[in-house]
Amino acid sequence: QIQLVESGGGLVQAGGSLRLSCSVSTTTYVPRCMGWVRQVPGQARETVAYIDSDGAPSYADSVKGRFTISQDDKDDTLYLEARGLEVEDTAVYYCAGDTCFYAGWDGEPEDYRFWGQGVQITVSI
């Protein structure tokens, strides 16, 4: 069983920063690919960043240069450093993971099998 638990969300003014954390608990294996997916009510989910099976990060254009994804080698905790936050970044942010053992895996929201409960980031003017 794999459990992902996010923390670190909150309310921040535009231009501010937040760091999200995702702890990974597993009795089987650690997902090879992990990412952060966000969702605004009434809108489709969007992958903002993920780390692929080679450890390489990828970012959505909307957050490139502002967000940084990383993972701790010791305990597999996943982080998202979000800087220069904009009102448009307001959403629920989910930690997600997958084995990504198949060709064509590209970090899209539908590619993930394991999900955290989500944390809210609200950016105010």
Short mmCIF file of N, CA and C in Angstrom, two decimals:
data_model
loop_
_atom_site.label_atom_id
_atom_site.label_comp_id
_atom_site.label_asym_id
_atom_site.label_seq_id
_atom_site.Cartn_x
_atom_site.Cartn_y
_atom_site.Cartn_z
N GLN A 1 0.85 -1.19 0.00
CA GLN A 1 0.00 0.00 0.00
C GLN A 1 0.89 1.24 0.00
N ILE A 2 0.49 2.22 -0.77
CA ILE A 2 1.26 3.46 -0.89
C ILE A 2 0.38 4.62 -0.45
N GLN A 3 0.89 5.42 0.47
CA GLN A 3 0.17 6.61 0.93
C GLN A 3 1.02 7.85 0.69
N LEU A 4 0.37 8.86 0.17
CA LEU A 4 1.02 10.14 -0.07
C LEU A 4 0.29 11.19 0.77
N VAL A 5 1.04 11.95 1.55
CA VAL A 5 0.43 12.94 2.43
C VAL A 5 1.11 14.28 2.21
N GLU A 6 0.31 15.26 1.77
CA GLU A 6 0.84 16.59 1.51
C GLU A 6 0.74 17.48 2.74
N SER A 7 1.60 18.47 2.76
CA SER A 7 1.54 19.50 3.79
C SER A 7 2.15 20.77 3.22
N GLY A 8 1.86 21.90 3.88
CA GLY A 8 2.52 23.14 3.51
C GLY A 8 1.68 24.14 2.75
N GLY A 9 0.43 23.81 2.47
CA GLY A 9 -0.40 24.78 1.76
C GLY A 9 -0.78 25.94 2.67
N GLY A 10 -1.49 26.92 2.11
CA GLY A 10 -1.93 28.04 2.91
C GLY A 10 -2.29 29.24 2.09
N LEU A 11 -2.44 30.36 2.78
CA LEU A 11 -2.79 31.63 2.16
C LEU A 11 -1.55 32.49 2.06
N VAL A 12 -1.32 33.06 0.90
CA VAL A 12 -0.14 33.87 0.69
C VAL A 12 -0.49 35.02 -0.24
N GLN A 13 0.20 36.13 -0.06
CA GLN A 13 -0.03 37.27 -0.96
C GLN A 13 0.69 37.05 -2.28
N ALA A 14 0.17 37.65 -3.31
CA ALA A 14 0.81 37.56 -4.62
C ALA A 14 2.27 38.01 -4.51
N GLY A 15 3.12 37.23 -5.16
CA GLY A 15 4.55 37.49 -5.08
C GLY A 15 5.26 36.70 -4.00
N GLY A 16 4.49 36.10 -3.12
CA GLY A 16 5.05 35.34 -2.02
C GLY A 16 5.47 33.94 -2.42
N SER A 17 5.89 33.17 -1.42
CA SER A 17 6.40 31.82 -1.66
C SER A 17 5.80 30.84 -0.66
N LEU A 18 5.74 29.59 -1.09
CA LEU A 18 5.31 28.50 -0.22
C LEU A 18 6.11 27.27 -0.62
N ARG A 19 6.27 26.36 0.33
CA ARG A 19 6.88 25.08 0.00
C ARG A 19 5.92 23.98 0.41
N LEU A 20 5.59 23.14 -0.56
CA LEU A 20 4.76 21.97 -0.30
C LEU A 20 5.65 20.76 -0.09
N SER A 21 5.21 19.88 0.80
CA SER A 21 5.91 18.63 1.03
C SER A 21 4.94 17.48 0.84
N CYS A 22 5.46 16.35 0.42
CA CYS A 22 4.66 15.14 0.25
C CYS A 22 5.46 13.98 0.81
N SER A 23 4.98 13.44 1.92
CA SER A 23 5.65 12.28 2.49
C SER A 23 5.11 11.01 1.85
N VAL A 24 5.99 10.06 1.65
CA VAL A 24 5.65 8.80 0.99
C VAL A 24 5.75 7.66 2.00
N SER A 25 4.63 6.98 2.22
CA SER A 25 4.62 5.80 3.08
C SER A 25 4.26 4.60 2.22
N THR A 26 5.07 3.55 2.32
CA THR A 26 4.81 2.41 1.47
C THR A 26 5.24 1.13 2.14
N THR A 27 4.49 0.07 1.89
CA THR A 27 4.87 -1.26 2.36
C THR A 27 5.34 -2.11 1.18
N THR A 28 5.34 -1.49 -0.01
CA THR A 28 5.73 -2.25 -1.20
C THR A 28 6.89 -1.57 -1.91
N TYR A 29 6.64 -0.53 -2.64
CA TYR A 29 7.69 0.13 -3.39
C TYR A 29 7.40 1.62 -3.44
N VAL A 30 8.39 2.41 -3.76
CA VAL A 30 8.22 3.84 -3.93
C VAL A 30 7.94 4.11 -5.41
N PRO A 31 6.91 4.86 -5.71
CA PRO A 31 6.65 5.18 -7.11
C PRO A 31 7.88 5.81 -7.76
N ARG A 32 8.20 5.38 -8.97
CA ARG A 32 9.40 5.88 -9.65
C ARG A 32 9.22 7.31 -10.14
N CYS A 33 8.00 7.62 -10.53
CA CYS A 33 7.71 8.96 -11.05
C CYS A 33 6.73 9.65 -10.11
N MET A 34 7.03 10.88 -9.78
CA MET A 34 6.14 11.61 -8.89
C MET A 34 5.99 13.04 -9.36
N GLY A 35 4.83 13.60 -9.04
CA GLY A 35 4.59 14.95 -9.51
C GLY A 35 3.59 15.70 -8.65
N TRP A 36 3.38 16.94 -9.02
CA TRP A 36 2.38 17.80 -8.39
C TRP A 36 1.35 18.18 -9.43
N VAL A 37 0.11 17.93 -9.09
CA VAL A 37 -1.01 18.22 -9.97
C VAL A 37 -1.94 19.18 -9.23
N ARG A 38 -2.43 20.19 -9.92
CA ARG A 38 -3.34 21.12 -9.25
C ARG A 38 -4.69 21.16 -9.96
N GLN A 39 -5.68 21.57 -9.20
CA GLN A 39 -7.02 21.67 -9.77
C GLN A 39 -7.76 22.84 -9.17
N VAL A 40 -8.33 23.63 -10.04
CA VAL A 40 -9.24 24.70 -9.67
C VAL A 40 -10.66 24.17 -9.84
N PRO A 41 -11.55 24.41 -8.90
CA PRO A 41 -12.92 23.90 -9.04
C PRO A 41 -13.52 24.27 -10.39
N GLY A 42 -14.08 23.27 -11.05
CA GLY A 42 -14.72 23.51 -12.33
C GLY A 42 -13.77 23.46 -13.51
N GLN A 43 -12.48 23.26 -13.23
CA GLN A 43 -11.50 23.19 -14.32
C GLN A 43 -10.80 21.84 -14.30
N ALA A 44 -10.16 21.52 -15.40
CA ALA A 44 -9.43 20.27 -15.51
C ALA A 44 -8.18 20.30 -14.63
N ARG A 45 -7.76 19.15 -14.19
CA ARG A 45 -6.51 19.06 -13.45
C ARG A 45 -5.33 19.39 -14.36
N GLU A 46 -4.30 19.92 -13.76
CA GLU A 46 -3.11 20.31 -14.51
C GLU A 46 -1.87 19.84 -13.76
N THR A 47 -0.99 19.14 -14.47
CA THR A 47 0.29 18.78 -13.87
C THR A 47 1.18 20.00 -13.90
N VAL A 48 1.65 20.44 -12.76
CA VAL A 48 2.51 21.62 -12.74
C VAL A 48 3.99 21.22 -12.80
N ALA A 49 4.32 20.05 -12.26
CA ALA A 49 5.71 19.61 -12.28
C ALA A 49 5.76 18.13 -11.96
N TYR A 50 6.74 17.46 -12.53
CA TYR A 50 6.94 16.07 -12.16
C TYR A 50 8.40 15.68 -12.35
N ILE A 51 8.75 14.59 -11.70
CA ILE A 51 10.09 14.01 -11.84
C ILE A 51 9.91 12.66 -12.51
N ASP A 52 10.63 12.43 -13.61
CA ASP A 52 10.46 11.18 -14.34
C ASP A 52 11.36 10.09 -13.79
N SER A 53 11.34 8.94 -14.44
CA SER A 53 12.07 7.77 -13.93
C SER A 53 13.58 7.97 -13.97
N ASP A 54 14.05 8.92 -14.75
CA ASP A 54 15.48 9.24 -14.77
C ASP A 54 15.84 10.33 -13.77
N GLY A 55 14.85 10.80 -13.03
CA GLY A 55 15.11 11.86 -12.06
C GLY A 55 15.08 13.24 -12.64
N ALA A 56 14.66 13.36 -13.88
CA ALA A 56 14.64 14.67 -14.55
C ALA A 56 13.33 15.39 -14.27
N PRO A 57 13.39 16.67 -13.93
CA PRO A 57 12.17 17.42 -13.67
C PRO A 57 11.57 18.00 -14.96
N SER A 58 10.26 18.14 -14.96
CA SER A 58 9.56 18.82 -16.04
C SER A 58 8.54 19.75 -15.43
N TYR A 59 8.29 20.85 -16.12
CA TYR A 59 7.39 21.87 -15.58
C TYR A 59 6.39 22.32 -16.62
N ALA A 60 5.21 22.67 -16.14
CA ALA A 60 4.25 23.32 -17.02
C ALA A 60 4.77 24.71 -17.35
N ASP A 61 4.46 25.18 -18.55
CA ASP A 61 4.92 26.50 -18.95
C ASP A 61 4.46 27.58 -17.98
N SER A 62 3.30 27.38 -17.40
CA SER A 62 2.72 28.40 -16.51
C SER A 62 3.52 28.60 -15.23
N VAL A 63 4.36 27.62 -14.86
CA VAL A 63 5.11 27.73 -13.60
C VAL A 63 6.62 27.71 -13.81
N LYS A 64 7.04 27.53 -15.06
CA LYS A 64 8.46 27.41 -15.34
C LYS A 64 9.18 28.67 -14.86
N GLY A 65 10.29 28.47 -14.15
CA GLY A 65 11.06 29.59 -13.64
C GLY A 65 10.59 30.08 -12.28
N ARG A 66 9.43 29.62 -11.85
CA ARG A 66 8.90 30.05 -10.55
C ARG A 66 8.80 28.89 -9.56
N PHE A 67 8.52 27.70 -10.06
CA PHE A 67 8.35 26.52 -9.20
C PHE A 67 9.54 25.58 -9.39
N THR A 68 9.89 24.90 -8.30
CA THR A 68 10.96 23.92 -8.36
C THR A 68 10.51 22.65 -7.66
N ILE A 69 10.61 21.53 -8.36
CA ILE A 69 10.27 20.25 -7.78
C ILE A 69 11.55 19.52 -7.41
N SER A 70 11.51 18.82 -6.28
CA SER A 70 12.67 18.06 -5.86
C SER A 70 12.22 16.89 -5.00
N GLN A 71 13.13 15.96 -4.82
CA GLN A 71 12.82 14.78 -4.01
C GLN A 71 14.03 14.42 -3.17
N ASP A 72 13.77 14.15 -1.90
CA ASP A 72 14.84 13.78 -0.97
C ASP A 72 15.23 12.33 -1.20
N ASP A 73 16.52 12.09 -1.46
CA ASP A 73 16.97 10.72 -1.72
C ASP A 73 16.86 9.83 -0.50
N LYS A 74 16.91 10.40 0.67
CA LYS A 74 16.93 9.58 1.89
C LYS A 74 15.57 9.03 2.26
N ASP A 75 14.54 9.90 2.19
CA ASP A 75 13.23 9.42 2.63
C ASP A 75 12.15 9.57 1.56
N ASP A 76 12.55 9.94 0.34
CA ASP A 76 11.65 10.03 -0.81
C ASP A 76 10.60 11.14 -0.71
N THR A 77 10.73 12.01 0.29
CA THR A 77 9.78 13.12 0.38
C THR A 77 9.88 13.99 -0.86
N LEU A 78 8.74 14.33 -1.41
CA LEU A 78 8.65 15.17 -2.61
C LEU A 78 8.35 16.60 -2.18
N TYR A 79 9.00 17.56 -2.81
CA TYR A 79 8.80 18.96 -2.48
C TYR A 79 8.39 19.76 -3.71
N LEU A 80 7.69 20.85 -3.46
CA LEU A 80 7.43 21.83 -4.50
C LEU A 80 7.67 23.20 -3.89
N GLU A 81 8.71 23.86 -4.37
CA GLU A 81 9.02 25.21 -3.95
C GLU A 81 8.33 26.15 -4.93
N ALA A 82 7.36 26.90 -4.43
CA ALA A 82 6.60 27.79 -5.31
C ALA A 82 6.93 29.23 -4.95
N ARG A 83 7.54 29.94 -5.89
CA ARG A 83 7.92 31.33 -5.67
C ARG A 83 7.18 32.23 -6.65
N GLY A 84 7.17 33.51 -6.35
CA GLY A 84 6.49 34.45 -7.24
C GLY A 84 5.05 34.05 -7.50
N LEU A 85 4.36 33.65 -6.45
CA LEU A 85 3.01 33.13 -6.63
C LEU A 85 2.08 34.19 -7.19
N GLU A 86 1.19 33.73 -8.05
CA GLU A 86 0.22 34.59 -8.70
C GLU A 86 -1.19 34.14 -8.31
N VAL A 87 -2.14 35.04 -8.45
CA VAL A 87 -3.53 34.70 -8.11
C VAL A 87 -3.97 33.47 -8.89
N GLU A 88 -3.48 33.35 -10.11
CA GLU A 88 -3.85 32.21 -10.96
C GLU A 88 -3.29 30.89 -10.45
N ASP A 89 -2.40 30.91 -9.49
CA ASP A 89 -1.88 29.68 -8.91
C ASP A 89 -2.79 29.12 -7.83
N THR A 90 -3.82 29.86 -7.48
CA THR A 90 -4.76 29.38 -6.46
C THR A 90 -5.42 28.09 -6.93
N ALA A 91 -5.30 27.04 -6.12
CA ALA A 91 -5.83 25.73 -6.50
C ALA A 91 -5.59 24.76 -5.36
N VAL A 92 -6.17 23.59 -5.49
CA VAL A 92 -5.79 22.47 -4.63
C VAL A 92 -4.64 21.75 -5.32
N TYR A 93 -3.59 21.52 -4.57
CA TYR A 93 -2.41 20.86 -5.11
C TYR A 93 -2.32 19.45 -4.56
N TYR A 94 -2.16 18.51 -5.48
CA TYR A 94 -2.09 17.11 -5.13
C TYR A 94 -0.69 16.56 -5.44
N CYS A 95 -0.22 15.76 -4.53
CA CYS A 95 0.97 14.96 -4.78
C CYS A 95 0.49 13.68 -5.46
N ALA A 96 1.21 13.24 -6.47
CA ALA A 96 0.79 12.05 -7.21
C ALA A 96 2.01 11.22 -7.59
N GLY A 97 1.79 9.92 -7.71
CA GLY A 97 2.88 9.04 -8.08
C GLY A 97 2.42 7.91 -8.97
N ASP A 98 3.39 7.32 -9.65
CA ASP A 98 3.10 6.19 -10.52
C ASP A 98 4.36 5.38 -10.75
N THR A 99 4.17 4.12 -11.13
CA THR A 99 5.33 3.28 -11.45
C THR A 99 5.98 3.72 -12.75
N CYS A 100 5.20 4.29 -13.64
CA CYS A 100 5.64 4.78 -14.96
C CYS A 100 6.49 3.76 -15.70
N PHE A 101 6.10 2.49 -15.64
CA PHE A 101 6.87 1.43 -16.29
C PHE A 101 6.48 1.23 -17.75
N TYR A 102 5.71 2.13 -18.31
CA TYR A 102 5.26 1.89 -19.67
C TYR A 102 5.63 3.05 -20.58
N ALA A 103 5.78 2.74 -21.84
CA ALA A 103 6.10 3.76 -22.83
C ALA A 103 4.93 4.71 -22.96
N GLY A 104 5.24 5.97 -23.15
CA GLY A 104 4.19 6.95 -23.32
C GLY A 104 3.80 7.65 -22.04
N TRP A 105 4.37 7.22 -20.92
CA TRP A 105 4.08 7.92 -19.67
C TRP A 105 4.67 9.31 -19.77
N ASP A 106 3.83 10.33 -19.55
CA ASP A 106 4.37 11.67 -19.72
C ASP A 106 3.89 12.63 -18.64
N GLY A 107 3.49 12.07 -17.51
CA GLY A 107 3.19 12.92 -16.37
C GLY A 107 1.87 13.65 -16.41
N GLU A 108 1.01 13.32 -17.34
CA GLU A 108 -0.31 13.92 -17.37
C GLU A 108 -1.14 13.42 -16.18
N PRO A 109 -2.10 14.19 -15.72
CA PRO A 109 -2.87 13.78 -14.53
C PRO A 109 -3.43 12.36 -14.61
N GLU A 110 -3.86 11.95 -15.79
CA GLU A 110 -4.45 10.60 -15.92
C GLU A 110 -3.40 9.49 -15.84
N ASP A 111 -2.14 9.85 -15.85
CA ASP A 111 -1.07 8.86 -15.79
C ASP A 111 -0.75 8.39 -14.37
N TYR A 112 -1.26 9.08 -13.37
CA TYR A 112 -0.90 8.75 -11.99
C TYR A 112 -1.92 7.81 -11.36
N ARG A 113 -1.42 6.82 -10.63
CA ARG A 113 -2.31 5.90 -9.93
C ARG A 113 -2.43 6.21 -8.44
N PHE A 114 -1.45 6.88 -7.87
CA PHE A 114 -1.45 7.12 -6.43
C PHE A 114 -1.58 8.62 -6.18
N TRP A 115 -2.44 8.97 -5.25
CA TRP A 115 -2.75 10.38 -5.01
C TRP A 115 -2.80 10.69 -3.52
N GLY A 116 -2.35 11.90 -3.17
CA GLY A 116 -2.56 12.41 -1.83
C GLY A 116 -3.93 13.04 -1.72
N GLN A 117 -4.22 13.59 -0.55
CA GLN A 117 -5.55 14.15 -0.30
C GLN A 117 -5.65 15.60 -0.80
N GLY A 118 -4.53 16.23 -1.06
CA GLY A 118 -4.52 17.59 -1.59
C GLY A 118 -4.40 18.65 -0.52
N VAL A 119 -3.76 19.75 -0.87
CA VAL A 119 -3.67 20.91 0.01
C VAL A 119 -4.03 22.15 -0.79
N GLN A 120 -4.64 23.10 -0.11
CA GLN A 120 -5.08 24.31 -0.78
C GLN A 120 -3.98 25.36 -0.74
N ILE A 121 -3.73 25.97 -1.88
CA ILE A 121 -2.93 27.19 -1.93
C ILE A 121 -3.84 28.30 -2.42
N THR A 122 -3.93 29.35 -1.64
CA THR A 122 -4.72 30.51 -2.02
C THR A 122 -3.81 31.72 -2.08
N VAL A 123 -3.80 32.36 -3.23
CA VAL A 123 -2.95 33.53 -3.44
C VAL A 123 -3.85 34.75 -3.54
N SER A 124 -3.63 35.70 -2.67
CA SER A 124 -4.46 36.91 -2.64
C SER A 124 -3.71 38.07 -3.27
N ILE A 125 -4.49 39.05 -3.73
CA ILE A 125 -3.89 40.23 -4.34
C ILE A 125 -3.18 41.06 -3.27
#
